[in-house]
Short mmCIF file of C-alpha atoms in Angstrom, two decimals:
data_model
loop_
_atom_site.label_atom_id
_atom_site.label_comp_id
_atom_site.label_asym_id
_atom_site.label_seq_id
_atom_site.Cartn_x
_atom_site.Cartn_y
_atom_site.Cartn_z
CA MET A 1 -6.07 23.62 -18.80
CA LYS A 2 -7.34 22.86 -15.32
CA VAL A 3 -4.93 21.23 -12.86
CA TRP A 4 -6.21 19.20 -9.94
CA SER A 5 -3.95 17.62 -7.35
CA VAL A 6 -4.94 14.62 -5.22
CA ALA A 7 -2.96 14.47 -1.98
CA ASN A 8 -2.89 13.31 1.62
CA GLN A 9 0.01 12.68 3.97
CA LYS A 10 -1.36 9.24 4.74
CA GLY A 11 -1.10 6.37 2.30
CA GLY A 12 -3.85 3.95 1.38
CA VAL A 13 -6.69 6.46 1.42
CA GLY A 14 -7.74 6.16 -2.22
CA LYS A 15 -5.59 8.78 -3.96
CA THR A 16 -4.72 6.69 -7.00
CA THR A 17 -8.24 5.30 -7.35
CA SER A 18 -9.60 8.86 -7.24
CA VAL A 19 -7.17 10.06 -9.91
CA VAL A 20 -7.99 7.19 -12.26
CA ALA A 21 -11.74 7.28 -11.64
CA LEU A 22 -12.05 11.03 -12.19
CA GLY A 23 -9.67 10.96 -15.15
CA GLY A 24 -11.67 8.15 -16.73
CA LEU A 25 -14.92 10.08 -16.32
CA PHE A 26 -13.39 13.13 -18.00
CA ALA A 27 -12.14 10.92 -20.84
CA GLU A 28 -15.67 9.56 -21.32
CA GLN A 29 -16.68 13.17 -21.93
CA LYS A 30 -13.94 13.38 -24.58
CA ARG A 31 -11.88 15.76 -22.48
CA ARG A 32 -8.15 15.45 -23.06
CA VAL A 33 -6.68 14.28 -19.75
CA LEU A 34 -3.15 13.84 -18.46
CA LEU A 35 -2.61 11.75 -15.33
CA MET A 36 0.67 12.67 -13.66
CA ASP A 37 2.34 10.35 -11.13
CA LEU A 38 4.53 12.16 -8.59
CA ASP A 39 4.64 9.32 -6.07
CA PRO A 40 7.92 7.34 -5.88
CA HIS A 41 5.84 4.27 -5.06
CA GLY A 42 4.40 4.58 -8.57
CA SER A 43 0.94 3.21 -7.83
CA LEU A 44 -0.61 5.15 -10.72
CA THR A 45 2.18 4.01 -13.02
CA SER A 46 1.71 0.40 -11.95
CA TYR A 47 -2.06 0.74 -12.43
CA PHE A 48 -1.46 1.14 -16.16
CA LYS A 49 1.02 -1.77 -16.29
CA HIS A 50 4.31 0.15 -16.27
CA ASP A 51 7.06 -0.79 -13.81
CA PRO A 52 8.30 2.21 -11.77
CA ASP A 53 11.43 0.23 -10.84
CA THR A 54 12.60 -0.13 -14.45
CA ILE A 55 10.94 2.67 -16.42
CA GLU A 56 13.48 5.01 -18.05
CA ASN A 57 11.36 8.01 -19.05
CA SER A 58 9.41 9.39 -16.11
CA ALA A 59 8.62 12.48 -14.06
CA PHE A 60 12.07 12.09 -12.53
CA ASN A 61 13.62 13.34 -15.79
CA LEU A 62 11.92 16.70 -15.34
CA PHE A 63 14.12 17.46 -12.33
CA ALA A 64 17.45 16.83 -14.06
CA TYR A 65 18.01 20.33 -15.51
CA ASN A 66 18.66 22.53 -12.45
CA GLY A 67 15.24 24.12 -12.33
CA LYS A 68 14.72 24.36 -16.09
CA VAL A 69 12.52 22.15 -18.26
CA PRO A 70 13.54 21.68 -21.92
CA THR A 71 10.59 22.45 -24.19
CA GLU A 72 10.66 19.09 -25.95
CA LEU A 73 11.04 16.97 -22.80
CA PRO A 74 7.52 16.68 -21.28
CA ARG A 75 5.95 15.24 -24.44
CA GLN A 76 8.75 12.68 -24.68
CA LEU A 77 7.86 11.33 -21.22
CA ILE A 78 4.11 10.87 -21.77
CA VAL A 79 2.78 7.38 -22.55
CA PRO A 80 -0.70 6.21 -23.62
CA THR A 81 -2.89 4.39 -21.13
CA GLY A 82 -4.83 2.43 -23.72
CA VAL A 83 -7.90 4.55 -22.92
CA GLU A 84 -8.87 7.16 -25.49
CA TYR A 85 -8.28 10.76 -24.37
CA LEU A 86 -6.32 9.56 -21.32
CA ASP A 87 -2.50 9.85 -21.13
CA LEU A 88 0.02 9.17 -18.37
CA LEU A 89 3.21 10.85 -17.26
CA PRO A 90 4.65 7.99 -15.19
CA ALA A 91 6.77 7.91 -12.05
CA SER A 92 9.93 6.02 -11.28
CA THR A 93 11.20 4.98 -7.87
CA ALA A 94 14.15 7.31 -8.48
CA LEU A 95 11.84 10.16 -7.42
CA ALA A 96 12.58 9.08 -3.85
CA THR A 97 16.14 10.41 -4.23
CA LEU A 98 15.10 13.94 -5.20
CA GLU A 99 15.20 15.43 -1.70
CA ARG A 100 18.94 14.88 -1.26
CA ARG A 101 19.75 15.61 -4.90
CA MET A 102 17.93 18.97 -4.85
CA VAL A 103 19.54 20.42 -1.73
CA GLY A 104 20.65 23.98 -2.51
CA VAL A 105 19.19 24.03 -6.03
CA GLU A 106 16.88 27.02 -6.58
CA GLY A 107 13.57 26.88 -8.40
CA MET A 108 12.91 23.19 -7.81
CA GLY A 109 9.45 23.88 -6.40
CA LEU A 110 8.16 25.11 -9.77
CA ILE A 111 9.27 22.28 -12.06
CA ILE A 112 5.76 20.88 -12.49
CA SER A 113 4.32 24.34 -13.09
CA LYS A 114 6.89 24.90 -15.85
CA THR A 115 6.14 21.47 -17.31
CA LEU A 116 2.41 22.15 -17.46
CA ASN A 117 3.00 25.54 -19.06
CA ILE A 118 4.66 23.67 -21.93
CA LEU A 119 1.70 21.27 -22.17
CA TRP A 120 -0.96 23.94 -21.63
CA ASP A 121 -2.70 23.57 -24.99
CA ASP A 122 -2.41 19.76 -25.12
CA TYR A 123 -4.86 18.88 -22.35
CA ASP A 124 -8.11 20.04 -20.83
CA TYR A 125 -7.42 18.51 -17.39
CA VAL A 126 -4.36 17.34 -15.49
CA LEU A 127 -4.78 15.15 -12.41
CA ILE A 128 -1.73 14.71 -10.18
CA ASP A 129 -1.24 11.71 -7.88
CA ASN A 130 1.01 12.63 -4.97
CA SER A 131 3.47 11.09 -2.58
CA PRO A 132 2.10 10.75 0.98
CA SER A 133 5.02 12.78 2.37
CA LEU A 134 5.71 16.49 2.42
CA GLY A 135 8.67 17.32 0.21
CA VAL A 136 9.70 18.81 -3.10
CA LEU A 137 7.19 16.66 -5.03
CA MET A 138 4.13 17.68 -3.03
CA ILE A 139 5.27 21.30 -2.98
CA ASN A 140 5.49 21.15 -6.79
CA ALA A 141 2.02 19.66 -7.09
CA LEU A 142 0.40 22.18 -4.76
CA ALA A 143 2.13 25.08 -6.50
CA ALA A 144 0.91 23.89 -9.90
CA CYS A 145 -2.74 23.12 -9.13
CA GLN A 146 -5.87 25.23 -8.98
CA LYS A 147 -7.83 22.67 -6.98
CA LEU A 148 -6.77 20.19 -4.30
CA ILE A 149 -8.67 17.00 -3.55
CA ILE A 150 -7.91 15.36 -0.20
CA PRO A 151 -9.20 11.77 0.05
CA VAL A 152 -9.64 10.60 3.63
CA GLN A 153 -10.40 7.01 4.55
CA THR A 154 -13.34 6.84 6.95
CA GLU A 155 -11.46 5.25 9.82
CA PHE A 156 -10.06 6.80 13.00
CA LEU A 157 -6.35 6.63 12.14
CA ALA A 158 -6.99 8.66 9.01
CA LEU A 159 -8.08 11.65 11.07
CA LYS A 160 -4.54 12.23 12.33
CA GLY A 161 -3.18 12.08 8.80
CA LEU A 162 -5.73 14.67 7.75
CA GLU A 163 -4.58 16.98 10.56
CA ARG A 164 -1.02 16.80 9.19
CA MET A 165 -2.24 17.46 5.67
CA MET A 166 -4.22 20.50 6.76
CA HIS A 167 -1.15 21.85 8.56
CA THR A 168 0.88 21.39 5.37
CA LEU A 169 -1.82 23.05 3.30
CA GLN A 170 -1.89 26.11 5.53
CA MET A 171 1.91 26.44 5.28
CA VAL A 172 1.74 26.29 1.48
CA ILE A 173 -1.09 28.81 1.32
CA ARG A 174 0.89 31.24 3.48
CA SER A 175 3.99 30.83 1.34
CA GLN A 176 2.07 31.40 -1.89
CA SER A 177 0.06 34.32 -0.51
CA HIS A 178 -3.16 33.10 -2.13
CA GLU A 179 -5.93 30.70 -1.27
CA LEU A 180 -6.07 27.21 -2.73
CA ASP A 181 -9.48 25.73 -3.42
CA TYR A 182 -9.70 22.33 -1.75
CA MET A 183 -12.22 19.62 -0.97
CA ILE A 184 -11.96 16.79 1.59
CA VAL A 185 -13.43 13.59 0.15
CA PRO A 186 -14.35 10.73 2.52
CA THR A 187 -13.40 7.39 0.96
CA MET A 188 -13.76 3.65 1.62
CA PHE A 189 -16.98 4.30 3.47
CA ASP A 190 -18.79 1.24 4.79
CA ARG A 191 -22.12 2.15 6.36
CA ARG A 192 -22.27 -1.30 7.98
CA THR A 193 -19.45 -0.49 10.41
CA GLN A 194 -19.68 1.81 13.39
CA ALA A 195 -16.09 3.00 12.94
CA SER A 196 -16.82 4.20 9.41
CA THR A 197 -20.06 5.99 10.27
CA GLN A 198 -18.59 7.65 13.37
CA THR A 199 -15.50 8.82 11.48
CA LEU A 200 -17.65 10.31 8.73
CA ARG A 201 -19.70 12.11 11.35
CA THR A 202 -16.52 13.50 12.94
CA LEU A 203 -15.15 14.64 9.58
CA LYS A 204 -18.34 16.48 8.74
CA LYS A 205 -18.34 18.20 12.12
CA GLN A 206 -14.66 19.25 12.14
CA TYR A 207 -14.34 20.22 8.47
CA ALA A 208 -17.86 21.34 7.65
CA GLU A 209 -16.86 24.08 5.22
CA HIS A 210 -14.64 21.96 3.00
CA ILE A 211 -15.89 18.39 3.19
CA TRP A 212 -17.80 16.76 0.36
CA ARG A 213 -21.40 16.14 1.36
CA PHE A 214 -21.28 12.47 0.34
CA ALA A 215 -18.68 9.66 0.55
CA ILE A 216 -16.98 7.21 -1.80
CA PRO A 217 -18.09 3.74 -0.71
CA VAL A 218 -16.07 0.54 -0.49
CA ASP A 219 -16.44 -1.14 -3.88
CA THR A 220 -14.75 -4.36 -5.03
CA LYS A 221 -15.07 -3.16 -8.64
CA PHE A 222 -12.23 -0.71 -7.95
CA ARG A 223 -9.89 -3.62 -7.32
CA ASP A 224 -11.12 -5.43 -10.43
CA ALA A 225 -10.57 -2.34 -12.58
CA SER A 226 -7.06 -1.91 -11.16
CA ARG A 227 -6.19 -5.50 -12.04
CA MET A 228 -7.34 -4.87 -15.61
CA GLY A 229 -5.58 -1.50 -15.89
CA ILE A 230 -8.71 0.47 -16.83
CA PRO A 231 -10.74 3.22 -15.09
CA PRO A 232 -13.54 1.85 -12.90
CA GLY A 233 -16.18 3.48 -15.11
CA ASN A 234 -14.89 1.54 -18.12
CA LEU A 235 -15.45 -1.70 -16.24
CA ASP A 236 -18.89 -1.00 -14.81
CA ALA A 237 -20.48 2.43 -15.11
CA ALA A 238 -23.40 1.43 -12.90
CA THR A 239 -21.53 0.25 -9.81
CA HIS A 240 -22.15 2.29 -6.67
CA GLY A 241 -18.52 3.42 -6.44
CA VAL A 242 -18.50 4.84 -9.97
CA ARG A 243 -21.83 6.56 -9.37
CA ALA A 244 -20.30 8.21 -6.32
CA TYR A 245 -17.33 9.49 -8.35
CA LYS A 246 -19.74 10.84 -10.97
CA ARG A 247 -21.52 12.77 -8.23
CA LEU A 248 -18.17 13.98 -6.88
CA LEU A 249 -17.11 15.21 -10.32
CA VAL A 250 -20.29 17.24 -10.68
CA ASP A 251 -19.67 18.89 -7.31
CA LEU A 252 -16.00 19.57 -8.09
CA LEU A 253 -16.98 21.33 -11.30
CA ASN A 254 -19.61 23.52 -9.62
#
């Protein structure tokens, strides 16, 4: 099992779209994929037509056993997406209460790692969609993953969010005493606008060693796929946004 986490401490940068697009491409290759939603907003859960406000079985249940995860529990929480080879472990809005509930409880930063150990032989890839805030959920995701993908919208305000994310990443790396492979992925790129092209140029200059060499473009097909609850590649494999994610996947695997 390979575990990839998609995170940024700024919302609206394309995290959920990246998780679904990459997961869908893996599923096309007949790889068994689990999409895990650790964001209390539940965007990934909503994408596949589940309501994070009312769902009963979700990632929140994993944190209810004082640092332990019952062996039978993770598989009980997983739901189909309607796409072959692609499953979902949904989120509920109750995840937002974890910070105050977990005060003083040891081992809460390894819940997702323990969960994935139970599911290790069930999936080839796990893609985790994260909350945009640093807390027990993001710490869990970073502790569990072997690769971190950081989507960054190509607009000036996103640069500050990336600075915060890089600071968080360095703290986590120091605490774990090992390096974490990560890639910064420019998203929502519109070559017609000066703001987008200048921001991309700045990103490539400041983060030359870790930034993806291309960018994910603005693509209305992403919105259409979200409305239908399917990966973008299942809607239109030839659209320029899907082609960009295919190129990204190749580079992530190399």
